[in-house]
mmCIF file with all atom_site columns, C-alpha atoms in Angstrom:
data_model
loop_
_atom_site.group_PDB
_atom_site.id
_atom_site.type_symbol
_atom_site.label_atom_id
_atom_site.label_alt_id
_atom_site.label_comp_id
_atom_site.label_asym_id
_atom_site.label_entity_id
_atom_site.label_seq_id
_atom_site.pdbx_PDB_ins_code
_atom_site.Cartn_x
_atom_site.Cartn_y
_atom_site.Cartn_z
_atom_site.occupancy
_atom_site.B_iso_or_equiv
_atom_site.pdbx_formal_charge
_atom_site.auth_seq_id
_atom_site.auth_comp_id
_atom_site.auth_asym_id
_atom_site.auth_atom_id
_atom_site.pdbx_PDB_model_num
ATOM 1   C CA . UNK A 1 1   ? 103.719 32.048 140.478 1.00 67.00 ? 227 UNK A CA 1
ATOM 2   C CA . UNK A 1 2   ? 100.488 30.289 139.952 1.00 85.00 ? 228 UNK A CA 1
ATOM 3   C CA . UNK A 1 3   ? 97.318  32.336 140.101 1.00 93.00 ? 229 UNK A CA 1
ATOM 4   C CA . UNK A 1 4   ? 94.290  31.616 142.126 1.00 96.00 ? 230 UNK A CA 1
ATOM 5   C CA . UNK A 1 5   ? 91.302  33.883 141.796 1.00 97.00 ? 231 UNK A CA 1
ATOM 6   C CA . UNK A 1 6   ? 88.273  34.151 143.979 1.00 97.00 ? 232 UNK A CA 1
ATOM 7   C CA . UNK A 1 7   ? 84.842  35.530 143.368 1.00 97.00 ? 233 UNK A CA 1
ATOM 8   C CA . UNK A 1 8   ? 83.305  37.808 144.637 1.00 97.00 ? 234 UNK A CA 1
ATOM 9   C CA . UNK A 1 9   ? 85.766  39.932 146.248 1.00 97.00 ? 235 UNK A CA 1
ATOM 10  C CA . UNK A 1 10  ? 83.258  41.240 148.567 1.00 97.00 ? 236 UNK A CA 1
ATOM 11  C CA . UNK A 1 11  ? 79.595  40.475 149.372 1.00 97.00 ? 237 UNK A CA 1
ATOM 12  C CA . UNK A 1 12  ? 76.992  41.891 151.745 1.00 97.00 ? 238 UNK A CA 1
ATOM 13  C CA . UNK A 1 13  ? 74.031  39.836 152.368 1.00 96.00 ? 239 UNK A CA 1
ATOM 14  C CA . UNK A 1 14  ? 71.088  39.772 154.777 1.00 96.00 ? 240 UNK A CA 1
ATOM 15  C CA . UNK A 1 15  ? 71.113  37.348 157.760 1.00 97.00 ? 241 UNK A CA 1
ATOM 16  C CA . UNK A 1 16  ? 69.425  34.023 156.724 1.00 96.00 ? 242 UNK A CA 1
ATOM 17  C CA . UNK A 1 17  ? 70.502  34.106 153.169 1.00 97.00 ? 243 UNK A CA 1
ATOM 18  C CA . UNK A 1 18  ? 73.097  31.878 151.604 1.00 97.00 ? 244 UNK A CA 1
ATOM 19  C CA . UNK A 1 19  ? 76.383  33.017 149.821 1.00 97.00 ? 245 UNK A CA 1
ATOM 20  C CA . UNK A 1 20  ? 78.467  31.116 147.363 1.00 97.00 ? 246 UNK A CA 1
ATOM 21  C CA . UNK A 1 21  ? 82.160  31.925 146.975 1.00 98.00 ? 247 UNK A CA 1
ATOM 22  C CA . UNK A 1 22  ? 84.184  30.597 144.076 1.00 97.00 ? 248 UNK A CA 1
ATOM 23  C CA . UNK A 1 23  ? 87.901  29.735 144.061 1.00 97.00 ? 249 UNK A CA 1
ATOM 24  C CA . UNK A 1 24  ? 89.561  29.035 140.761 1.00 96.00 ? 250 UNK A CA 1
ATOM 25  C CA . UNK A 1 25  ? 93.206  27.802 139.829 1.00 95.00 ? 251 UNK A CA 1
ATOM 26  C CA . UNK A 1 26  ? 93.710  29.791 136.545 1.00 94.00 ? 252 UNK A CA 1
ATOM 27  C CA . UNK A 1 27  ? 96.934  28.426 135.161 1.00 90.00 ? 253 UNK A CA 1
ATOM 28  C CA . UNK A 1 28  ? 97.223  24.961 136.867 1.00 91.00 ? 254 UNK A CA 1
ATOM 29  C CA . UNK A 1 29  ? 95.252  22.087 138.039 1.00 91.00 ? 255 UNK A CA 1
ATOM 30  C CA . UNK A 1 30  ? 94.487  21.670 141.755 1.00 90.00 ? 256 UNK A CA 1
ATOM 31  C CA . UNK A 1 31  ? 93.293  18.325 143.200 1.00 87.00 ? 257 UNK A CA 1
ATOM 32  C CA . UNK A 1 32  ? 93.432  19.943 146.583 1.00 91.00 ? 258 UNK A CA 1
ATOM 33  C CA . UNK A 1 33  ? 92.264  23.263 147.678 1.00 94.00 ? 259 UNK A CA 1
ATOM 34  C CA . UNK A 1 34  ? 91.908  24.681 151.142 1.00 95.00 ? 260 UNK A CA 1
ATOM 35  C CA . UNK A 1 35  ? 89.436  27.216 152.564 1.00 97.00 ? 261 UNK A CA 1
ATOM 36  C CA . UNK A 1 36  ? 90.612  29.358 155.413 1.00 96.00 ? 262 UNK A CA 1
ATOM 37  C CA . UNK A 1 37  ? 88.942  32.309 157.454 1.00 96.00 ? 263 UNK A CA 1
ATOM 38  C CA . UNK A 1 38  ? 90.620  35.305 158.684 1.00 95.00 ? 264 UNK A CA 1
ATOM 39  C CA . UNK A 1 39  ? 89.588  37.631 161.408 1.00 93.00 ? 265 UNK A CA 1
ATOM 40  C CA . UNK A 1 40  ? 91.011  41.105 161.758 1.00 90.00 ? 266 UNK A CA 1
ATOM 41  C CA . UNK A 1 41  ? 94.658  41.110 162.832 1.00 88.00 ? 267 UNK A CA 1
ATOM 42  C CA . UNK A 1 42  ? 94.731  37.423 163.207 1.00 92.00 ? 268 UNK A CA 1
ATOM 43  C CA . UNK A 1 43  ? 96.181  34.511 161.446 1.00 92.00 ? 269 UNK A CA 1
ATOM 44  C CA . UNK A 1 44  ? 94.482  32.221 158.869 1.00 93.00 ? 270 UNK A CA 1
ATOM 45  C CA . UNK A 1 45  ? 92.405  29.653 160.400 1.00 93.00 ? 271 UNK A CA 1
ATOM 46  C CA . UNK A 1 46  ? 91.985  26.542 158.249 1.00 94.00 ? 272 UNK A CA 1
ATOM 47  C CA . UNK A 1 47  ? 88.327  25.556 157.766 1.00 96.00 ? 273 UNK A CA 1
ATOM 48  C CA . UNK A 1 48  ? 88.413  22.569 155.502 1.00 96.00 ? 274 UNK A CA 1
ATOM 49  C CA . UNK A 1 49  ? 90.356  20.695 152.931 1.00 93.00 ? 275 UNK A CA 1
ATOM 50  C CA . UNK A 1 50  ? 88.687  20.310 149.516 1.00 91.00 ? 276 UNK A CA 1
ATOM 51  C CA . UNK A 1 51  ? 89.511  17.279 147.245 1.00 89.00 ? 277 UNK A CA 1
ATOM 52  C CA . UNK A 1 52  ? 88.255  17.142 143.745 1.00 88.00 ? 278 UNK A CA 1
ATOM 53  C CA . UNK A 1 53  ? 85.678  14.548 143.263 1.00 85.00 ? 279 UNK A CA 1
ATOM 54  C CA . UNK A 1 54  ? 85.297  13.620 147.054 1.00 87.00 ? 280 UNK A CA 1
ATOM 55  C CA . UNK A 1 55  ? 83.883  15.033 150.063 1.00 90.00 ? 281 UNK A CA 1
ATOM 56  C CA . UNK A 1 56  ? 85.623  17.878 151.978 1.00 93.00 ? 282 UNK A CA 1
ATOM 57  C CA . UNK A 1 57  ? 87.323  17.334 155.341 1.00 94.00 ? 283 UNK A CA 1
ATOM 58  C CA . UNK A 1 58  ? 86.402  19.717 157.869 1.00 96.00 ? 284 UNK A CA 1
ATOM 59  C CA . UNK A 1 59  ? 88.469  20.902 160.715 1.00 95.00 ? 285 UNK A CA 1
ATOM 60  C CA . UNK A 1 60  ? 87.130  20.474 164.125 1.00 94.00 ? 286 UNK A CA 1
ATOM 61  C CA . UNK A 1 61  ? 84.515  22.993 165.194 1.00 94.00 ? 287 UNK A CA 1
ATOM 62  C CA . UNK A 1 62  ? 83.623  23.949 161.593 1.00 96.00 ? 288 UNK A CA 1
ATOM 63  C CA . UNK A 1 63  ? 80.032  23.206 160.761 1.00 94.00 ? 289 UNK A CA 1
ATOM 64  C CA . UNK A 1 64  ? 79.920  21.226 157.477 1.00 93.00 ? 290 UNK A CA 1
ATOM 65  C CA . UNK A 1 65  ? 76.202  21.797 157.082 1.00 95.00 ? 291 UNK A CA 1
ATOM 66  C CA . UNK A 1 66  ? 76.580  25.446 157.171 1.00 96.00 ? 292 UNK A CA 1
ATOM 67  C CA . UNK A 1 67  ? 79.827  25.909 155.163 1.00 97.00 ? 293 UNK A CA 1
ATOM 68  C CA . UNK A 1 68  ? 79.141  23.620 152.135 1.00 96.00 ? 294 UNK A CA 1
ATOM 69  C CA . UNK A 1 69  ? 82.173  22.875 149.897 1.00 95.00 ? 295 UNK A CA 1
ATOM 70  C CA . UNK A 1 70  ? 81.976  21.524 146.553 1.00 92.00 ? 296 UNK A CA 1
ATOM 71  C CA . UNK A 1 71  ? 85.132  20.698 144.400 1.00 91.00 ? 297 UNK A CA 1
ATOM 72  C CA . UNK A 1 72  ? 83.605  19.646 141.206 1.00 84.00 ? 298 UNK A CA 1
ATOM 73  C CA . UNK A 1 73  ? 86.559  20.254 138.843 1.00 91.00 ? 299 UNK A CA 1
ATOM 74  C CA . UNK A 1 74  ? 90.246  20.432 138.989 1.00 92.00 ? 300 UNK A CA 1
ATOM 75  C CA . UNK A 1 75  ? 90.182  24.174 138.784 1.00 94.00 ? 301 UNK A CA 1
ATOM 76  C CA . UNK A 1 76  ? 87.125  25.047 140.917 1.00 95.00 ? 302 UNK A CA 1
ATOM 77  C CA . UNK A 1 77  ? 86.079  24.851 144.488 1.00 95.00 ? 303 UNK A CA 1
ATOM 78  C CA . UNK A 1 78  ? 82.985  26.619 146.014 1.00 96.00 ? 304 UNK A CA 1
ATOM 79  C CA . UNK A 1 79  ? 82.259  27.472 149.413 1.00 97.00 ? 305 UNK A CA 1
ATOM 80  C CA . UNK A 1 80  ? 78.563  28.213 150.276 1.00 97.00 ? 306 UNK A CA 1
ATOM 81  C CA . UNK A 1 81  ? 77.780  29.865 153.566 1.00 97.00 ? 307 UNK A CA 1
ATOM 82  C CA . UNK A 1 82  ? 74.205  28.719 154.297 1.00 97.00 ? 308 UNK A CA 1
ATOM 83  C CA . UNK A 1 83  ? 71.811  30.695 156.421 1.00 96.00 ? 309 UNK A CA 1
ATOM 84  C CA . UNK A 1 84  ? 74.429  33.358 157.104 1.00 96.00 ? 310 UNK A CA 1
ATOM 85  C CA . UNK A 1 85  ? 74.454  35.312 160.232 1.00 96.00 ? 311 UNK A CA 1
ATOM 86  C CA . UNK A 1 86  ? 76.418  38.224 161.277 1.00 96.00 ? 312 UNK A CA 1
ATOM 87  C CA . UNK A 1 87  ? 78.886  36.137 163.208 1.00 95.00 ? 313 UNK A CA 1
ATOM 88  C CA . UNK A 1 88  ? 79.854  34.530 159.883 1.00 96.00 ? 314 UNK A CA 1
ATOM 89  C CA . UNK A 1 89  ? 81.187  37.917 158.753 1.00 96.00 ? 315 UNK A CA 1
ATOM 90  C CA . UNK A 1 90  ? 84.686  37.361 157.966 1.00 96.00 ? 316 UNK A CA 1
ATOM 91  C CA . UNK A 1 91  ? 87.415  37.288 155.210 1.00 97.00 ? 317 UNK A CA 1
ATOM 92  C CA . UNK A 1 92  ? 87.446  34.055 153.465 1.00 98.00 ? 318 UNK A CA 1
ATOM 93  C CA . UNK A 1 93  ? 90.515  32.726 151.615 1.00 97.00 ? 319 UNK A CA 1
ATOM 94  C CA . UNK A 1 94  ? 91.135  29.885 149.484 1.00 97.00 ? 320 UNK A CA 1
ATOM 95  C CA . UNK A 1 95  ? 94.311  28.188 148.458 1.00 95.00 ? 321 UNK A CA 1
ATOM 96  C CA . UNK A 1 96  ? 95.428  25.654 145.972 1.00 93.00 ? 322 UNK A CA 1
ATOM 97  C CA . UNK A 1 97  ? 98.171  23.266 145.610 1.00 90.00 ? 323 UNK A CA 1
ATOM 98  C CA . UNK A 1 98  ? 100.528 23.491 142.560 1.00 87.00 ? 324 UNK A CA 1
ATOM 99  C CA . UNK A 1 99  ? 102.267 20.408 142.062 1.00 82.00 ? 325 UNK A CA 1
ATOM 100 C CA . UNK A 1 100 ? 105.920 20.983 140.990 1.00 76.00 ? 326 UNK A CA 1
ATOM 101 C CA . UNK A 1 101 ? 108.303 18.627 139.553 1.00 68.00 ? 327 UNK A CA 1
ATOM 102 C CA . UNK A 1 102 ? 110.227 16.252 141.944 1.00 66.00 ? 328 UNK A CA 1
ATOM 103 C CA . UNK A 1 103 ? 106.986 15.781 143.912 1.00 66.00 ? 329 UNK A CA 1
ATOM 104 C CA . UNK A 1 104 ? 107.135 19.028 145.845 1.00 72.00 ? 330 UNK A CA 1
ATOM 105 C CA . UNK A 1 105 ? 103.978 21.157 146.151 1.00 81.00 ? 331 UNK A CA 1
ATOM 106 C CA . UNK A 1 106 ? 103.501 25.032 146.377 1.00 86.00 ? 332 UNK A CA 1
ATOM 107 C CA . UNK A 1 107 ? 100.348 26.491 147.888 1.00 89.00 ? 333 UNK A CA 1
ATOM 108 C CA . UNK A 1 108 ? 98.987  29.621 146.483 1.00 92.00 ? 334 UNK A CA 1
ATOM 109 C CA . UNK A 1 109 ? 96.331  31.833 147.848 1.00 95.00 ? 335 UNK A CA 1
ATOM 110 C CA . UNK A 1 110 ? 93.350  33.710 146.281 1.00 96.00 ? 336 UNK A CA 1
ATOM 111 C CA . UNK A 1 111 ? 92.867  37.301 146.889 1.00 97.00 ? 337 UNK A CA 1
ATOM 112 C CA . UNK A 1 112 ? 90.069  36.575 149.581 1.00 97.00 ? 338 UNK A CA 1
ATOM 113 C CA . UNK A 1 113 ? 86.312  37.417 149.841 1.00 98.00 ? 339 UNK A CA 1
ATOM 114 C CA . UNK A 1 114 ? 85.045  39.891 152.336 1.00 97.00 ? 340 UNK A CA 1
ATOM 115 C CA . UNK A 1 115 ? 81.678  38.780 153.708 1.00 97.00 ? 341 UNK A CA 1
ATOM 116 C CA . UNK A 1 116 ? 79.546  40.929 155.600 1.00 97.00 ? 342 UNK A CA 1
ATOM 117 C CA . UNK A 1 117 ? 76.320  39.642 156.918 1.00 97.00 ? 343 UNK A CA 1
ATOM 118 C CA . UNK A 1 118 ? 73.677  42.367 158.135 1.00 96.00 ? 344 UNK A CA 1
ATOM 119 C CA . UNK B 2 1   ? 103.439 19.397 168.121 1.00 61.00 ? 175 UNK B CA 1
ATOM 120 C CA . UNK B 2 2   ? 101.616 20.963 164.993 1.00 71.00 ? 176 UNK B CA 1
ATOM 121 C CA . UNK B 2 3   ? 102.216 24.605 166.200 1.00 89.00 ? 177 UNK B CA 1
ATOM 122 C CA . UNK B 2 4   ? 104.525 27.129 164.518 1.00 95.00 ? 178 UNK B CA 1
ATOM 123 C CA . UNK B 2 5   ? 105.609 29.882 166.905 1.00 97.00 ? 179 UNK B CA 1
ATOM 124 C CA . UNK B 2 6   ? 106.456 33.216 165.265 1.00 97.00 ? 180 UNK B CA 1
ATOM 125 C CA . UNK B 2 7   ? 108.136 36.352 166.809 1.00 97.00 ? 181 UNK B CA 1
ATOM 126 C CA . UNK B 2 8   ? 107.937 39.211 167.101 1.00 98.00 ? 182 UNK B CA 1
ATOM 127 C CA . UNK B 2 9   ? 104.262 40.019 166.917 1.00 97.00 ? 183 UNK B CA 1
ATOM 128 C CA . UNK B 2 10  ? 105.137 43.423 165.576 1.00 97.00 ? 184 UNK B CA 1
ATOM 129 C CA . UNK B 2 11  ? 108.246 45.146 164.356 1.00 98.00 ? 185 UNK B CA 1
ATOM 130 C CA . UNK B 2 12  ? 109.162 48.557 163.425 1.00 98.00 ? 186 UNK B CA 1
ATOM 131 C CA . UNK B 2 13  ? 112.379 49.151 161.297 1.00 98.00 ? 187 UNK B CA 1
ATOM 132 C CA . UNK B 2 14  ? 113.897 52.115 159.702 1.00 98.00 ? 188 UNK B CA 1
ATOM 133 C CA . UNK B 2 15  ? 114.085 52.390 155.957 1.00 98.00 ? 189 UNK B CA 1
ATOM 134 C CA . UNK B 2 16  ? 117.217 50.705 154.805 1.00 98.00 ? 190 UNK B CA 1
ATOM 135 C CA . UNK B 2 17  ? 117.510 48.673 157.769 1.00 98.00 ? 191 UNK B CA 1
ATOM 136 C CA . UNK B 2 18  ? 117.216 44.710 158.284 1.00 98.00 ? 192 UNK B CA 1
ATOM 137 C CA . UNK B 2 19  ? 113.941 43.154 159.368 1.00 98.00 ? 193 UNK B CA 1
ATOM 138 C CA . UNK B 2 20  ? 114.268 39.871 161.018 1.00 98.00 ? 194 UNK B CA 1
ATOM 139 C CA . UNK B 2 21  ? 111.243 37.546 161.741 1.00 98.00 ? 195 UNK B CA 1
ATOM 140 C CA . UNK B 2 22  ? 111.691 34.224 163.570 1.00 98.00 ? 196 UNK B CA 1
ATOM 141 C CA . UNK B 2 23  ? 109.788 30.947 163.726 1.00 98.00 ? 197 UNK B CA 1
ATOM 142 C CA . UNK B 2 24  ? 110.180 27.817 165.468 1.00 98.00 ? 198 UNK B CA 1
ATOM 143 C CA . UNK B 2 25  ? 108.447 24.381 165.011 1.00 96.00 ? 199 UNK B CA 1
ATOM 144 C CA . UNK B 2 26  ? 108.160 21.107 166.841 1.00 94.00 ? 200 UNK B CA 1
ATOM 145 C CA . UNK B 2 27  ? 107.141 18.590 164.213 1.00 92.00 ? 201 UNK B CA 1
ATOM 146 C CA . UNK B 2 28  ? 110.267 17.246 162.460 1.00 91.00 ? 202 UNK B CA 1
ATOM 147 C CA . UNK B 2 29  ? 108.325 15.727 159.673 1.00 90.00 ? 203 UNK B CA 1
ATOM 148 C CA . UNK B 2 30  ? 107.789 19.231 158.297 1.00 92.00 ? 204 UNK B CA 1
ATOM 149 C CA . UNK B 2 31  ? 109.765 19.501 154.994 1.00 90.00 ? 205 UNK B CA 1
ATOM 150 C CA . UNK B 2 32  ? 108.522 22.616 153.624 1.00 91.00 ? 206 UNK B CA 1
ATOM 151 C CA . UNK B 2 33  ? 108.825 26.098 155.185 1.00 94.00 ? 207 UNK B CA 1
ATOM 152 C CA . UNK B 2 34  ? 107.199 29.048 153.191 1.00 94.00 ? 208 UNK B CA 1
ATOM 153 C CA . UNK B 2 35  ? 106.791 32.686 154.105 1.00 97.00 ? 209 UNK B CA 1
ATOM 154 C CA . UNK B 2 36  ? 103.844 34.659 153.017 1.00 96.00 ? 210 UNK B CA 1
ATOM 155 C CA . UNK B 2 37  ? 103.331 38.548 152.719 1.00 97.00 ? 211 UNK B CA 1
ATOM 156 C CA . UNK B 2 38  ? 99.832  39.813 153.320 1.00 97.00 ? 212 UNK B CA 1
ATOM 157 C CA . UNK B 2 39  ? 98.542  43.326 152.713 1.00 96.00 ? 213 UNK B CA 1
ATOM 158 C CA . UNK B 2 40  ? 95.531  44.465 154.331 1.00 94.00 ? 214 UNK B CA 1
ATOM 159 C CA . UNK B 2 41  ? 92.371  43.199 152.407 1.00 93.00 ? 215 UNK B CA 1
ATOM 160 C CA . UNK B 2 42  ? 94.389  41.017 150.323 1.00 95.00 ? 216 UNK B CA 1
ATOM 161 C CA . UNK B 2 43  ? 95.188  37.207 150.413 1.00 95.00 ? 217 UNK B CA 1
ATOM 162 C CA . UNK B 2 44  ? 98.602  36.001 151.381 1.00 95.00 ? 218 UNK B CA 1
ATOM 163 C CA . UNK B 2 45  ? 101.154 36.044 148.569 1.00 94.00 ? 219 UNK B CA 1
ATOM 164 C CA . UNK B 2 46  ? 104.071 33.436 148.645 1.00 92.00 ? 220 UNK B CA 1
ATOM 165 C CA . UNK B 2 47  ? 107.279 35.241 149.314 1.00 95.00 ? 221 UNK B CA 1
ATOM 166 C CA . UNK B 2 48  ? 110.038 32.742 149.421 1.00 95.00 ? 222 UNK B CA 1
ATOM 167 C CA . UNK B 2 49  ? 110.135 28.959 150.652 1.00 93.00 ? 223 UNK B CA 1
ATOM 168 C CA . UNK B 2 50  ? 112.719 26.696 151.739 1.00 93.00 ? 224 UNK B CA 1
ATOM 169 C CA . UNK B 2 51  ? 113.251 22.870 152.360 1.00 90.00 ? 225 UNK B CA 1
ATOM 170 C CA . UNK B 2 52  ? 115.442 21.327 155.019 1.00 89.00 ? 226 UNK B CA 1
ATOM 171 C CA . UNK B 2 53  ? 118.202 20.132 152.709 1.00 90.00 ? 227 UNK B CA 1
ATOM 172 C CA . UNK B 2 54  ? 119.524 23.775 152.534 1.00 93.00 ? 228 UNK B CA 1
ATOM 173 C CA . UNK B 2 55  ? 120.325 26.117 155.266 1.00 95.00 ? 229 UNK B CA 1
ATOM 174 C CA . UNK B 2 56  ? 119.774 29.328 153.371 1.00 97.00 ? 230 UNK B CA 1
ATOM 175 C CA . UNK B 2 57  ? 117.911 30.520 150.374 1.00 96.00 ? 231 UNK B CA 1
ATOM 176 C CA . UNK B 2 58  ? 118.076 33.999 149.076 1.00 97.00 ? 232 UNK B CA 1
ATOM 177 C CA . UNK B 2 59  ? 115.745 35.798 146.587 1.00 96.00 ? 233 UNK B CA 1
ATOM 178 C CA . UNK B 2 60  ? 116.622 39.500 145.980 1.00 97.00 ? 234 UNK B CA 1
ATOM 179 C CA . UNK B 2 61  ? 116.315 41.262 149.253 1.00 97.00 ? 235 UNK B CA 1
ATOM 180 C CA . UNK B 2 62  ? 114.552 38.335 150.996 1.00 98.00 ? 236 UNK B CA 1
ATOM 181 C CA . UNK B 2 63  ? 116.742 35.520 152.696 1.00 98.00 ? 237 UNK B CA 1
ATOM 182 C CA . UNK B 2 64  ? 115.576 32.428 154.732 1.00 97.00 ? 238 UNK B CA 1
ATOM 183 C CA . UNK B 2 65  ? 117.835 31.083 157.163 1.00 97.00 ? 239 UNK B CA 1
ATOM 184 C CA . UNK B 2 66  ? 117.261 27.547 158.383 1.00 97.00 ? 240 UNK B CA 1
ATOM 185 C CA . UNK B 2 67  ? 118.557 25.648 161.274 1.00 96.00 ? 241 UNK B CA 1
ATOM 186 C CA . UNK B 2 68  ? 117.407 21.981 161.157 1.00 94.00 ? 242 UNK B CA 1
ATOM 187 C CA . UNK B 2 69  ? 118.893 21.018 164.463 1.00 94.00 ? 243 UNK B CA 1
ATOM 188 C CA . UNK B 2 70  ? 117.220 23.949 166.321 1.00 96.00 ? 244 UNK B CA 1
ATOM 189 C CA . UNK B 2 71  ? 114.082 23.581 164.402 1.00 96.00 ? 245 UNK B CA 1
ATOM 190 C CA . UNK B 2 72  ? 114.141 27.289 163.564 1.00 97.00 ? 246 UNK B CA 1
ATOM 191 C CA . UNK B 2 73  ? 113.923 29.424 160.431 1.00 97.00 ? 247 UNK B CA 1
ATOM 192 C CA . UNK B 2 74  ? 113.803 33.074 159.951 1.00 98.00 ? 248 UNK B CA 1
ATOM 193 C CA . UNK B 2 75  ? 113.011 35.695 157.325 1.00 98.00 ? 249 UNK B CA 1
ATOM 194 C CA . UNK B 2 76  ? 115.499 38.500 156.709 1.00 98.00 ? 250 UNK B CA 1
ATOM 195 C CA . UNK B 2 77  ? 114.555 41.534 154.740 1.00 98.00 ? 251 UNK B CA 1
ATOM 196 C CA . UNK B 2 78  ? 117.557 43.604 153.719 1.00 98.00 ? 252 UNK B CA 1
ATOM 197 C CA . UNK B 2 79  ? 117.375 47.320 152.954 1.00 98.00 ? 253 UNK B CA 1
ATOM 198 C CA . UNK B 2 80  ? 113.823 47.409 154.190 1.00 98.00 ? 254 UNK B CA 1
ATOM 199 C CA . UNK B 2 81  ? 111.445 49.794 152.298 1.00 98.00 ? 255 UNK B CA 1
ATOM 200 C CA . UNK B 2 82  ? 108.228 51.411 153.418 1.00 97.00 ? 256 UNK B CA 1
ATOM 201 C CA . UNK B 2 83  ? 106.549 49.205 150.660 1.00 97.00 ? 257 UNK B CA 1
ATOM 202 C CA . UNK B 2 84  ? 107.519 46.180 152.687 1.00 98.00 ? 258 UNK B CA 1
ATOM 203 C CA . UNK B 2 85  ? 105.115 47.102 155.466 1.00 98.00 ? 259 UNK B CA 1
ATOM 204 C CA . UNK B 2 86  ? 102.818 44.270 155.873 1.00 98.00 ? 260 UNK B CA 1
ATOM 205 C CA . UNK B 2 87  ? 102.011 41.234 157.778 1.00 97.00 ? 261 UNK B CA 1
ATOM 206 C CA . UNK B 2 88  ? 104.309 38.295 157.415 1.00 98.00 ? 262 UNK B CA 1
ATOM 207 C CA . UNK B 2 89  ? 103.455 34.822 158.079 1.00 97.00 ? 263 UNK B CA 1
ATOM 208 C CA . UNK B 2 90  ? 105.736 31.804 158.420 1.00 97.00 ? 264 UNK B CA 1
ATOM 209 C CA . UNK B 2 91  ? 104.248 28.279 157.806 1.00 95.00 ? 265 UNK B CA 1
ATOM 210 C CA . UNK B 2 92  ? 105.239 24.727 157.521 1.00 94.00 ? 266 UNK B CA 1
ATOM 211 C CA . UNK B 2 93  ? 103.872 21.523 156.021 1.00 90.00 ? 267 UNK B CA 1
ATOM 212 C CA . UNK B 2 94  ? 104.756 18.133 154.787 1.00 82.00 ? 268 UNK B CA 1
ATOM 213 C CA . UNK B 2 95  ? 105.342 17.560 151.029 1.00 69.00 ? 269 UNK B CA 1
ATOM 214 C CA . UNK B 2 96  ? 101.849 16.298 149.829 1.00 62.00 ? 270 UNK B CA 1
ATOM 215 C CA . UNK B 2 97  ? 98.370  17.548 150.218 1.00 68.00 ? 271 UNK B CA 1
ATOM 216 C CA . UNK B 2 98  ? 98.506  18.599 153.781 1.00 83.00 ? 272 UNK B CA 1
ATOM 217 C CA . UNK B 2 99  ? 97.508  22.200 154.748 1.00 88.00 ? 273 UNK B CA 1
ATOM 218 C CA . UNK B 2 100 ? 99.900  24.759 155.946 1.00 90.00 ? 274 UNK B CA 1
ATOM 219 C CA . UNK B 2 101 ? 100.492 25.355 159.681 1.00 92.00 ? 275 UNK B CA 1
ATOM 220 C CA . UNK B 2 102 ? 100.767 29.035 160.106 1.00 94.00 ? 276 UNK B CA 1
ATOM 221 C CA . UNK B 2 103 ? 102.448 31.145 162.696 1.00 96.00 ? 277 UNK B CA 1
ATOM 222 C CA . UNK B 2 104 ? 100.465 34.064 164.187 1.00 95.00 ? 278 UNK B CA 1
ATOM 223 C CA . UNK B 2 105 ? 102.027 36.655 161.949 1.00 96.00 ? 279 UNK B CA 1
ATOM 224 C CA . UNK B 2 106 ? 104.291 39.618 162.237 1.00 98.00 ? 280 UNK B CA 1
ATOM 225 C CA . UNK B 2 107 ? 103.098 43.047 161.521 1.00 97.00 ? 281 UNK B CA 1
ATOM 226 C CA . UNK B 2 108 ? 106.253 44.904 159.971 1.00 98.00 ? 282 UNK B CA 1
ATOM 227 C CA . UNK B 2 109 ? 106.190 48.614 159.586 1.00 98.00 ? 283 UNK B CA 1
ATOM 228 C CA . UNK B 2 110 ? 109.109 50.238 157.750 1.00 98.00 ? 284 UNK B CA 1
ATOM 229 C CA . UNK B 2 111 ? 109.337 53.893 158.652 1.00 97.00 ? 285 UNK B CA 1
ATOM 230 C CA . UNK B 2 112 ? 111.280 56.691 156.571 1.00 91.00 ? 286 UNK B CA 1
#
């Protein structure tokens, strides 16, 4: 299957600082990527849809000024958690859509980034 | 209408047995139904997926059964192994750029 990478895989930061997480599609181009958040023993919660060259679409309840998303190229989307606080500690996972022949799409996930805010 | 309901929440199966996880959806516009496997601390990995034009798809020990009229689909893991112990998520979406709608997940434990 197609490969999606994330960097860093884990990060620890102090409260009030900003953290940037990168999501890359390694062997395909992705016009659309998604950012999810996952708490322990829970399902994935969609945060936003990232479209290359345009503004991200945020889900209800997700602060767009806090979670900045930039999809500057067909292989890279970034999520910046600004002024992070302990309640932002979570597992952040991105996914990218790989377009297949016949108009179908498959969605592949990155390995996730564990954010811990002290 | 956007929900995907998944059951059971947890499942314990003997090694060599069959693991069965069920999902149900409401939105008849959904046309792509993948299953993801997730190990602790890792991202979900696409396991197998089905489209509504077929009733069953098999890949190795993994089989998806799809019932369009009942709006249900299930994952069967044959000859379950301890290495299959993970959390499994069903999902659904439309063809296109729409995000996946996930079930709540099933934690599978395969015991020897």
